């Protein structure tokens, strides 16, 4: 393993500009120059603005734009990721599935990058060893990943990143396979820790599990997400974008005993829909899919393939949106805060007309500084 050289994308410059704007604004609003009474007025229009500014800056500094695939253990998450990429790379159906967050990223070079909980980063270059477009290449990648994630060292991994050509993924947007909820506590914790990096989610539900979602541990993660959102720790995640895949309908037995009664599948569908709606109020029903992932095979025609195609029509725009989501949301937040700050300083200037010249000069400096930031903000959008 070698130490990793950092990847840089064109949109990183844009992000860098937004981070710099946050820093300048934080410095200015904290400084003595920005007077106490102005601070109080701003606090009224934008309560806790300094705390929020700091949280927002931390959010834009996150480099992963994750589309996170999550759900209960063995629900079909890794199978789904393999179907999305069209490559059998992630291990599925393994009782000892990797208890690590696995991130897939588009790259010209094939490599695996391991991040330890200590922060140490290591890289395994596989570029000359496998071509991921061939079955053999996928087998090698899968085997390497399996060895890596089933090793004792896996416990010290925070994330494992697999870089390979996935043209539909842009820049830092990644598809993230997570350890199943209900597995080891340690793995669930790693998954929960990763959540603030996410911009979007696909939840996979195994409908053949008795009790469906109530017994499923999915509500646990949904609650955590709601808390993160309410605390402003995930400002760029839009709850309406969440997608649900209900999987493994083939395991539910057909009930042909009494045609008068609703069959098992209809009952399960109604229950699953009502569970999802009660646990995730913002759900868009068009984002709930019903299929058997194992029947999603190239060249086949069946209801699962049709549903998978419908799913892709919703999923692909999420990927496109993720590329600029952070910069767009942060710029509009900055613009609103700057407008409020400038408005307050302007009002102050009018009151100060009669007072000392130095006072007016200082207020003018505030306005100039805020206007400069606003202009930078407009140039970026
Ligand atoms: N019957 C049935 N089995 C499926 C279907 N989709 C996936 N499976 C199987 O379910 C098992 C678990 O699938 P995975 O993709 O590994 O599930 P996972 O959610 O990644 O599991 P963990 O990572 O261990 O939490 C595998 O044996 C899959 O082949 C389906 O539609 N029907
Ligand atoms: Mg898995």
Tab-separated table of N, CA, C and O in Angstrom, residues 196-303:
chain	number	residue	atom	x	y	z
A	196	UNK	N	-23.634	12.394	7.909
A	196	UNK	CA	-23.610	13.816	7.531
A	196	UNK	C	-22.963	14.095	6.168
A	196	UNK	O	-23.166	15.167	5.598
A	197	UNK	N	-22.202	13.138	5.644
A	197	UNK	CA	-21.603	13.332	4.315
A	197	UNK	C	-22.615	13.130	3.190
A	197	UNK	O	-22.327	13.434	2.040
A	198	UNK	N	-23.757	12.567	3.537
A	198	UNK	CA	-24.695	12.172	2.483
A	198	UNK	C	-25.499	13.349	1.943
A	198	UNK	O	-25.879	14.246	2.681
A	199	UNK	N	-25.742	13.311	0.647
A	199	UNK	CA	-26.616	14.312	0.032
A	199	UNK	C	-27.951	13.694	-0.325
A	199	UNK	O	-28.939	14.369	-0.520
A	200	UNK	N	-27.953	12.380	-0.437
A	200	UNK	CA	-29.157	11.683	-0.855
A	200	UNK	C	-29.119	10.236	-0.344
A	200	UNK	O	-28.030	9.725	-0.042
A	201	UNK	N	-30.292	9.611	-0.268
A	201	UNK	CA	-30.342	8.238	0.260
A	201	UNK	C	-31.212	7.314	-0.577
A	201	UNK	O	-32.249	7.741	-1.103
A	202	UNK	N	-30.776	6.060	-0.654
A	202	UNK	CA	-31.663	5.008	-1.159
A	202	UNK	C	-31.750	3.994	-0.019
A	202	UNK	O	-30.717	3.466	0.421
A	203	UNK	N	-32.957	3.746	0.481
A	203	UNK	CA	-33.133	2.755	1.538
A	203	UNK	C	-33.676	1.475	0.930
A	203	UNK	O	-34.646	1.507	0.160
A	204	UNK	N	-33.022	0.365	1.263
A	204	UNK	CA	-33.469	-0.930	0.729
A	204	UNK	C	-34.175	-1.693	1.853
A	204	UNK	O	-33.632	-1.858	2.940
A	205	UNK	N	-35.390	-2.116	1.562
A	205	UNK	CA	-36.197	-2.814	2.574
A	205	UNK	C	-36.479	-4.243	2.117
A	205	UNK	O	-36.922	-4.465	0.991
A	206	UNK	N	-36.183	-5.187	2.995
A	206	UNK	CA	-36.484	-6.585	2.699
A	206	UNK	C	-37.916	-6.858	3.168
A	206	UNK	O	-38.166	-6.989	4.358
A	207	UNK	N	-38.854	-6.939	2.205
A	207	UNK	CA	-40.265	-7.072	2.592
A	207	UNK	C	-40.606	-8.463	3.122
A	207	UNK	O	-41.659	-8.652	3.734
A	208	UNK	N	-39.712	-9.423	2.875
A	208	UNK	CA	-40.035	-10.780	3.334
A	208	UNK	C	-39.751	-10.934	4.827
A	208	UNK	O	-40.079	-11.948	5.426
A	209	UNK	N	-39.147	-9.929	5.424
A	209	UNK	CA	-38.909	-9.953	6.863
A	209	UNK	C	-40.218	-9.806	7.610
A	209	UNK	O	-40.959	-8.866	7.355
A	210	UNK	N	-40.466	-10.706	8.514
A	210	UNK	CA	-41.730	-10.636	9.250
A	210	UNK	C	-41.841	-9.285	9.940
A	210	UNK	O	-40.889	-8.792	10.509
A	211	UNK	N	-43.017	-8.682	9.827
A	211	UNK	CA	-43.218	-7.411	10.518
A	211	UNK	C	-42.808	-6.211	9.697
A	211	UNK	O	-43.107	-5.086	10.057
A	212	UNK	N	-42.117	-6.423	8.564
A	212	UNK	CA	-41.723	-5.314	7.694
A	212	UNK	C	-40.911	-4.265	8.420
A	212	UNK	O	-40.019	-4.594	9.188
A	213	UNK	N	-41.282	-3.015	8.197
A	213	UNK	CA	-40.429	-1.930	8.666
A	213	UNK	C	-40.447	-1.701	10.174
A	213	UNK	O	-39.508	-1.142	10.710
A	214	UNK	N	-41.518	-2.094	10.838
A	214	UNK	CA	-41.548	-1.843	12.279
A	214	UNK	C	-40.446	-2.595	12.999
A	214	UNK	O	-39.782	-2.067	13.871
A	215	UNK	N	-40.255	-3.873	12.563
A	215	UNK	CA	-39.214	-4.665	13.220
A	215	UNK	C	-37.853	-4.344	12.641
A	215	UNK	O	-36.829	-4.575	13.259
A	216	UNK	N	-37.877	-3.843	11.433
A	216	UNK	CA	-36.656	-3.446	10.753
A	216	UNK	C	-36.009	-2.340	11.580
A	216	UNK	O	-36.689	-1.586	12.244
A	217	UNK	N	-34.687	-2.244	11.506
A	217	UNK	CA	-34.048	-1.179	12.291
A	217	UNK	C	-33.980	0.123	11.502
A	217	UNK	O	-33.374	1.075	11.946
A	218	UNK	N	-34.589	0.107	10.308
A	218	UNK	CA	-34.534	1.306	9.471
A	218	UNK	C	-35.033	2.563	10.198
A	218	UNK	O	-34.428	3.626	10.078
A	219	UNK	N	-36.130	2.472	10.966
A	219	UNK	CA	-36.595	3.681	11.658
A	219	UNK	C	-35.504	4.364	12.489
A	219	UNK	O	-35.484	5.580	12.609
A	220	UNK	N	-34.571	3.557	13.009
A	220	UNK	CA	-33.464	4.093	13.812
A	220	UNK	C	-32.650	5.105	13.005
A	220	UNK	O	-32.353	6.204	13.459
A	221	UNK	N	-32.332	4.730	11.784
A	221	UNK	CA	-31.517	5.612	10.941
A	221	UNK	C	-32.346	6.809	10.449
A	221	UNK	O	-31.852	7.921	10.359
A	222	UNK	N	-33.636	6.565	10.185
A	222	UNK	CA	-34.500	7.671	9.741
A	222	UNK	C	-34.608	8.732	10.839
A	222	UNK	O	-34.535	9.926	10.568
A	223	UNK	N	-34.725	8.271	12.081
A	223	UNK	CA	-34.820	9.218	13.210
A	223	UNK	C	-33.532	10.027	13.324
A	223	UNK	O	-33.545	11.225	13.535
A	224	UNK	N	-32.411	9.337	13.171
A	224	UNK	CA	-31.110	10.022	13.279
A	224	UNK	C	-31.000	11.103	12.195
A	224	UNK	O	-30.522	12.214	12.447
A	225	UNK	N	-31.472	10.766	10.996
A	225	UNK	CA	-31.413	11.731	9.887
A	225	UNK	C	-32.261	12.954	10.182
A	225	UNK	O	-31.854	14.085	9.912
A	226	UNK	N	-33.452	12.717	10.732
A	226	UNK	CA	-34.340	13.848	11.064
A	226	UNK	C	-33.643	14.758	12.082
A	226	UNK	O	-33.640	15.981	11.939
A	227	UNK	N	-32.981	14.147	13.087
A	227	UNK	CA	-32.269	14.950	14.108
A	227	UNK	C	-31.152	15.754	13.466
A	227	UNK	O	-30.984	16.938	13.754
A	228	UNK	N	-30.368	15.100	12.592
A	228	UNK	CA	-29.251	15.806	11.941
A	228	UNK	C	-29.772	16.985	11.129
A	228	UNK	O	-29.192	18.061	11.116
A	229	UNK	N	-30.885	16.764	10.455
A	229	UNK	CA	-31.477	17.810	9.620
A	229	UNK	C	-31.965	18.967	10.503
A	229	UNK	O	-31.689	20.136	10.223
A	230	UNK	N	-32.653	18.612	11.595
A	230	UNK	CA	-33.186	19.660	12.479
A	230	UNK	C	-32.066	20.477	13.124
A	230	UNK	O	-32.203	21.671	13.347
A	231	UNK	N	-30.936	19.814	13.412
A	231	UNK	CA	-29.795	20.523	14.022
A	231	UNK	C	-28.954	21.270	13.003
A	231	UNK	O	-27.874	21.757	13.325
A	232	UNK	N	-29.405	21.295	11.769
A	232	UNK	CA	-28.688	21.969	10.689
A	232	UNK	C	-27.318	21.331	10.397
A	232	UNK	O	-26.397	22.003	9.963
A	233	UNK	N	-27.196	20.030	10.686
A	233	UNK	CA	-25.934	19.348	10.386
A	233	UNK	C	-25.916	18.796	8.966
A	233	UNK	O	-24.884	18.315	8.505
A	234	UNK	N	-27.064	18.803	8.288
A	234	UNK	CA	-27.103	18.327	6.904
A	234	UNK	C	-27.904	19.315	6.051
A	234	UNK	O	-28.956	18.972	5.508
A	235	UNK	N	-27.408	20.537	5.916
A	235	UNK	CA	-28.204	21.565	5.230
A	235	UNK	C	-28.477	21.274	3.761
A	235	UNK	O	-29.426	21.812	3.195
A	236	UNK	N	-27.646	20.431	3.140
A	236	UNK	CA	-27.796	20.217	1.693
A	236	UNK	C	-28.584	18.961	1.339
A	236	UNK	O	-28.750	18.633	0.174
A	237	UNK	N	-29.000	18.243	2.349
A	237	UNK	CA	-29.766	17.026	2.092
A	237	UNK	C	-31.251	17.386	2.032
A	237	UNK	O	-31.781	17.997	2.954
A	238	UNK	N	-31.892	17.026	0.914
A	238	UNK	CA	-33.301	17.340	0.757
A	238	UNK	C	-34.137	16.081	1.042
A	238	UNK	O	-34.073	15.104	0.280
A	239	UNK	N	-34.902	16.074	2.129
A	239	UNK	CA	-35.658	14.864	2.508
A	239	UNK	C	-36.585	14.349	1.401
A	239	UNK	O	-36.910	13.168	1.371
A	240	UNK	N	-36.969	15.218	0.479
A	240	UNK	CA	-37.873	14.767	-0.597
A	240	UNK	C	-37.158	13.853	-1.599
A	240	UNK	O	-37.787	13.145	-2.360
A	241	UNK	N	-35.826	13.907	-1.596
A	241	UNK	CA	-35.071	13.106	-2.568
A	241	UNK	C	-34.889	11.644	-2.163
A	241	UNK	O	-34.300	10.872	-2.906
A	242	UNK	N	-35.354	11.295	-0.971
A	242	UNK	CA	-35.109	9.927	-0.500
A	242	UNK	C	-35.871	8.904	-1.355
A	242	UNK	O	-37.021	9.110	-1.717
A	243	UNK	N	-35.156	7.821	-1.685
A	243	UNK	CA	-35.751	6.755	-2.502
A	243	UNK	C	-35.849	5.483	-1.647
A	243	UNK	O	-34.925	5.187	-0.876
A	244	UNK	N	-36.960	4.760	-1.801
A	244	UNK	CA	-37.107	3.482	-1.088
A	244	UNK	C	-37.229	2.358	-2.115
A	244	UNK	O	-38.029	2.460	-3.054
A	245	UNK	N	-36.443	1.307	-1.915
A	245	UNK	CA	-36.582	0.114	-2.764
A	245	UNK	C	-37.079	-1.012	-1.886
A	245	UNK	O	-36.432	-1.367	-0.894
A	246	UNK	N	-38.255	-1.532	-2.209
A	246	UNK	CA	-38.739	-2.679	-1.447
A	246	UNK	C	-38.355	-3.920	-2.258
A	246	UNK	O	-38.671	-4.026	-3.434
A	247	UNK	N	-37.630	-4.817	-1.594
A	247	UNK	CA	-36.985	-5.935	-2.308
A	247	UNK	C	-37.423	-7.290	-1.754
A	247	UNK	O	-38.015	-7.370	-0.677
A	248	UNK	N	-37.123	-8.325	-2.507
A	248	UNK	CA	-37.346	-9.729	-2.122
A	248	UNK	C	-38.831	-10.107	-2.032
A	248	UNK	O	-39.250	-10.834	-1.124
A	249	UNK	N	-39.615	-9.582	-2.965
A	249	UNK	CA	-41.031	-9.970	-3.026
A	249	UNK	C	-41.186	-11.440	-3.395
A	249	UNK	O	-42.196	-12.068	-3.079
A	250	UNK	N	-40.168	-11.988	-4.097
A	250	UNK	CA	-40.246	-13.390	-4.541
A	250	UNK	C	-40.291	-14.358	-3.365
A	250	UNK	O	-40.759	-15.484	-3.500
A	251	UNK	N	-39.851	-13.913	-2.196
A	251	UNK	CA	-39.832	-14.842	-1.053
A	251	UNK	C	-41.210	-14.946	-0.388
A	251	UNK	O	-41.540	-15.934	0.255
A	252	UNK	N	-42.034	-13.911	-0.597
A	252	UNK	CA	-43.365	-13.954	0.012
A	252	UNK	C	-44.221	-14.988	-0.732
A	252	UNK	O	-44.300	-14.959	-1.963
A	253	UNK	N	-44.813	-15.862	0.021
A	253	UNK	CA	-45.572	-16.944	-0.614
A	253	UNK	C	-46.883	-16.431	-1.194
A	253	UNK	O	-47.561	-15.612	-0.584
A	254	UNK	N	-47.205	-16.953	-2.387
A	254	UNK	CA	-48.508	-16.629	-2.984
A	254	UNK	C	-49.572	-17.314	-2.127
A	254	UNK	O	-49.416	-18.463	-1.708
A	255	UNK	N	-50.639	-16.608	-1.861
A	255	UNK	CA	-51.693	-17.173	-1.029
A	255	UNK	C	-52.926	-17.396	-1.906
A	255	UNK	O	-53.622	-16.455	-2.261
A	256	UNK	N	-53.167	-18.649	-2.299
A	256	UNK	CA	-54.291	-18.884	-3.214
A	256	UNK	C	-55.475	-19.572	-2.532
A	256	UNK	O	-56.399	-20.030	-3.161
A	257	UNK	N	-55.436	-19.609	-1.201
A	257	UNK	CA	-56.467	-20.351	-0.487
A	257	UNK	C	-57.847	-19.685	-0.573
A	257	UNK	O	-58.836	-20.329	-0.829
A	258	UNK	N	-57.894	-18.363	-0.381
A	258	UNK	CA	-59.187	-17.681	-0.347
A	258	UNK	C	-59.125	-16.436	-1.227
A	258	UNK	O	-58.505	-15.451	-0.876
A	259	UNK	N	-59.786	-16.508	-2.380
A	259	UNK	CA	-59.694	-15.406	-3.331
A	259	UNK	C	-60.415	-14.148	-2.829
A	259	UNK	O	-60.178	-13.057	-3.312
A	260	UNK	N	-61.290	-14.297	-1.849
A	260	UNK	CA	-62.023	-13.143	-1.305
A	260	UNK	C	-61.070	-12.240	-0.517
A	260	UNK	O	-61.186	-11.026	-0.529
A	261	UNK	N	-60.163	-12.897	0.179
A	261	UNK	CA	-59.252	-12.136	1.031
A	261	UNK	C	-58.095	-11.564	0.243
A	261	UNK	O	-57.722	-12.102	-0.794
A	262	UNK	N	-57.559	-10.477	0.757
A	262	UNK	CA	-56.379	-9.897	0.110
A	262	UNK	C	-55.236	-10.879	0.213
A	262	UNK	O	-55.052	-11.529	1.247
A	263	UNK	N	-54.483	-11.032	-0.867
A	263	UNK	CA	-53.369	-11.966	-0.752
A	263	UNK	C	-52.228	-11.333	0.047
A	263	UNK	O	-52.224	-10.138	0.333
A	264	UNK	N	-51.278	-12.186	0.387
A	264	UNK	CA	-50.172	-11.778	1.265
A	264	UNK	C	-49.373	-10.591	0.703
A	264	UNK	O	-49.003	-9.684	1.424
A	265	UNK	N	-49.162	-10.645	-0.627
A	265	UNK	CA	-48.352	-9.580	-1.242
A	265	UNK	C	-49.068	-8.226	-1.163
A	265	UNK	O	-48.439	-7.205	-0.903
A	266	UNK	N	-50.396	-8.243	-1.407
A	266	UNK	CA	-51.154	-6.982	-1.337
A	266	UNK	C	-51.122	-6.432	0.078
A	266	UNK	O	-50.898	-5.239	0.293
A	267	UNK	N	-51.300	-7.315	1.059
A	267	UNK	CA	-51.270	-6.877	2.465
A	267	UNK	C	-49.914	-6.275	2.789
A	267	UNK	O	-49.821	-5.227	3.412
A	268	UNK	N	-48.871	-6.991	2.355
A	268	UNK	CA	-47.513	-6.518	2.665
A	268	UNK	C	-47.252	-5.166	2.012
A	268	UNK	O	-46.651	-4.280	2.611
A	269	UNK	N	-47.711	-5.012	0.769
A	269	UNK	CA	-47.498	-3.745	0.051
A	269	UNK	C	-48.173	-2.593	0.801
A	269	UNK	O	-47.567	-1.552	1.047
A	270	UNK	N	-49.427	-2.804	1.194
A	270	UNK	CA	-50.162	-1.746	1.915
A	270	UNK	C	-49.458	-1.394	3.215
A	270	UNK	O	-49.307	-0.234	3.564
A	271	UNK	N	-49.031	-2.424	3.932
A	271	UNK	CA	-48.383	-2.198	5.231
A	271	UNK	C	-47.051	-1.470	5.034
A	271	UNK	O	-46.730	-0.522	5.754
A	272	UNK	N	-46.283	-1.924	4.024
A	272	UNK	CA	-44.975	-1.289	3.788
A	272	UNK	C	-45.159	0.183	3.424
A	272	UNK	O	-44.461	1.048	3.947
A	273	UNK	N	-46.123	0.453	2.525
A	273	UNK	CA	-46.361	1.851	2.126
A	273	UNK	C	-46.741	2.703	3.329
A	273	UNK	O	-46.207	3.798	3.522
A	274	UNK	N	-47.641	2.170	4.164
A	274	UNK	CA	-48.083	2.998	5.295
A	274	UNK	C	-46.949	3.154	6.306
A	274	UNK	O	-46.792	4.217	6.905
A	275	UNK	N	-46.103	2.132	6.474
A	275	UNK	CA	-44.941	2.262	7.375
A	275	UNK	C	-43.972	3.329	6.863
A	275	UNK	O	-43.511	4.174	7.632
A	276	UNK	N	-43.690	3.280	5.574
A	276	UNK	CA	-42.739	4.263	5.016
A	276	UNK	C	-43.291	5.674	5.206
A	276	UNK	O	-42.602	6.574	5.681
A	277	UNK	N	-44.594	5.826	4.870
A	277	UNK	CA	-45.180	7.171	4.956
A	277	UNK	C	-45.208	7.689	6.393
A	277	UNK	O	-45.040	8.881	6.619
A	278	UNK	N	-45.404	6.785	7.345
A	278	UNK	CA	-45.456	7.286	8.721
A	278	UNK	C	-44.056	7.551	9.277
A	278	UNK	O	-43.880	8.379	10.153
A	279	UNK	N	-43.049	6.865	8.746
A	279	UNK	CA	-41.684	7.081	9.251
A	279	UNK	C	-40.964	8.205	8.523
A	279	UNK	O	-40.017	8.781	9.037
A	280	UNK	N	-41.364	8.456	7.276
A	280	UNK	CA	-40.690	9.493	6.485
A	280	UNK	C	-41.753	10.369	5.837
A	280	UNK	O	-42.185	10.126	4.718
A	281	UNK	N	-42.163	11.388	6.576
A	281	UNK	CA	-43.330	12.168	6.163
A	281	UNK	C	-43.159	12.835	4.803
A	281	UNK	O	-44.123	13.050	4.081
A	282	UNK	N	-41.912	13.167	4.462
A	282	UNK	CA	-41.678	13.902	3.216
A	282	UNK	C	-41.584	12.986	1.991
A	282	UNK	O	-41.216	13.422	0.906
A	283	UNK	N	-41.868	11.701	2.173
A	283	UNK	CA	-41.667	10.771	1.050
A	283	UNK	C	-42.581	11.112	-0.143
A	283	UNK	O	-43.732	11.509	0.025
A	284	UNK	N	-41.999	10.974	-1.322
A	284	UNK	CA	-42.757	11.128	-2.549
A	284	UNK	C	-43.073	9.693	-3.000
A	284	UNK	O	-42.152	8.898	-3.235
A	285	UNK	N	-44.372	9.364	-3.096
A	285	UNK	CA	-44.751	7.974	-3.367
A	285	UNK	C	-44.137	7.439	-4.672
A	285	UNK	O	-43.899	6.240	-4.822
A	286	UNK	N	-43.854	8.370	-5.590
A	286	UNK	CA	-43.240	7.930	-6.859
A	286	UNK	C	-41.805	7.449	-6.654
A	286	UNK	O	-41.199	6.868	-7.534
A	287	UNK	N	-41.255	7.722	-5.454
A	287	UNK	CA	-39.882	7.274	-5.155
A	287	UNK	C	-39.852	5.964	-4.386
A	287	UNK	O	-38.850	5.612	-3.775
A	288	UNK	N	-40.987	5.249	-4.376
A	288	UNK	CA	-41.004	3.934	-3.715
A	288	UNK	C	-41.125	2.866	-4.811
A	288	UNK	O	-42.070	2.905	-5.609
A	289	UNK	N	-40.170	1.954	-4.843
A	289	UNK	CA	-40.150	0.944	-5.911
A	289	UNK	C	-40.328	-0.445	-5.334
A	289	UNK	O	-39.986	-0.700	-4.182
A	290	UNK	N	-40.873	-1.308	-6.180
A	290	UNK	CA	-41.208	-2.669	-5.734
A	290	UNK	C	-40.588	-3.635	-6.731
A	290	UNK	O	-41.007	-3.689	-7.895
A	291	UNK	N	-39.589	-4.374	-6.294
A	291	UNK	CA	-38.937	-5.289	-7.237
A	291	UNK	C	-38.143	-6.394	-6.549
A	291	UNK	O	-37.986	-6.380	-5.330
A	292	UNK	N	-37.682	-7.311	-7.374
A	292	UNK	CA	-36.766	-8.347	-6.898
A	292	UNK	C	-35.430	-8.078	-7.572
A	292	UNK	O	-35.298	-8.280	-8.783
A	293	UNK	N	-34.493	-7.596	-6.792
A	293	UNK	CA	-33.211	-7.211	-7.409
A	293	UNK	C	-32.556	-8.381	-8.138
A	293	UNK	O	-31.867	-8.184	-9.129
A	294	UNK	N	-32.781	-9.594	-7.637
A	294	UNK	CA	-32.096	-10.725	-8.281
A	294	UNK	C	-32.652	-10.994	-9.696
A	294	UNK	O	-32.019	-11.675	-10.489
A	295	UNK	N	-33.838	-10.433	-9.993
A	295	UNK	CA	-34.401	-10.614	-11.340
A	295	UNK	C	-33.996	-9.496	-12.298
A	295	UNK	O	-34.386	-9.489	-13.465
A	296	UNK	N	-33.245	-8.522	-11.789
A	296	UNK	CA	-32.796	-7.422	-12.655
A	296	UNK	C	-31.531	-7.882	-13.386
A	296	UNK	O	-30.428	-7.829	-12.853
A	297	UNK	N	-31.751	-8.413	-14.585
A	297	UNK	CA	-30.633	-8.984	-15.332
A	297	UNK	C	-30.594	-8.388	-16.732
A	297	UNK	O	-31.653	-8.107	-17.320
A	298	UNK	N	-29.390	-8.176	-17.284
A	298	UNK	CA	-29.295	-7.561	-18.608
A	298	UNK	C	-30.013	-8.386	-19.663
A	298	UNK	O	-29.957	-9.625	-19.653
A	299	UNK	N	-30.744	-7.717	-20.533
A	299	UNK	CA	-31.412	-8.397	-21.639
A	299	UNK	C	-32.732	-9.047	-21.271
A	299	UNK	O	-33.410	-9.610	-22.116
A	300	UNK	N	-33.094	-9.022	-19.999
A	300	UNK	CA	-34.358	-9.665	-19.561
A	300	UNK	C	-35.499	-8.645	-19.559
A	300	UNK	O	-35.278	-7.449	-19.383
A	301	UNK	N	-36.707	-9.169	-19.771
A	301	UNK	CA	-37.890	-8.309	-19.647
A	301	UNK	C	-38.784	-8.895	-18.569
A	301	UNK	O	-39.249	-10.031	-18.690
A	302	UNK	N	-38.993	-8.184	-17.508
A	302	UNK	CA	-39.905	-8.615	-16.445
A	302	UNK	C	-40.266	-7.400	-15.591
A	302	UNK	O	-39.643	-6.340	-15.732
A	303	UNK	N	-41.262	-7.521	-14.700
A	303	UNK	CA	-41.686	-6.342	-13.911
A	303	UNK	C	-40.550	-5.730	-13.085
A	303	UNK	O	-40.496	-4.520	-12.895
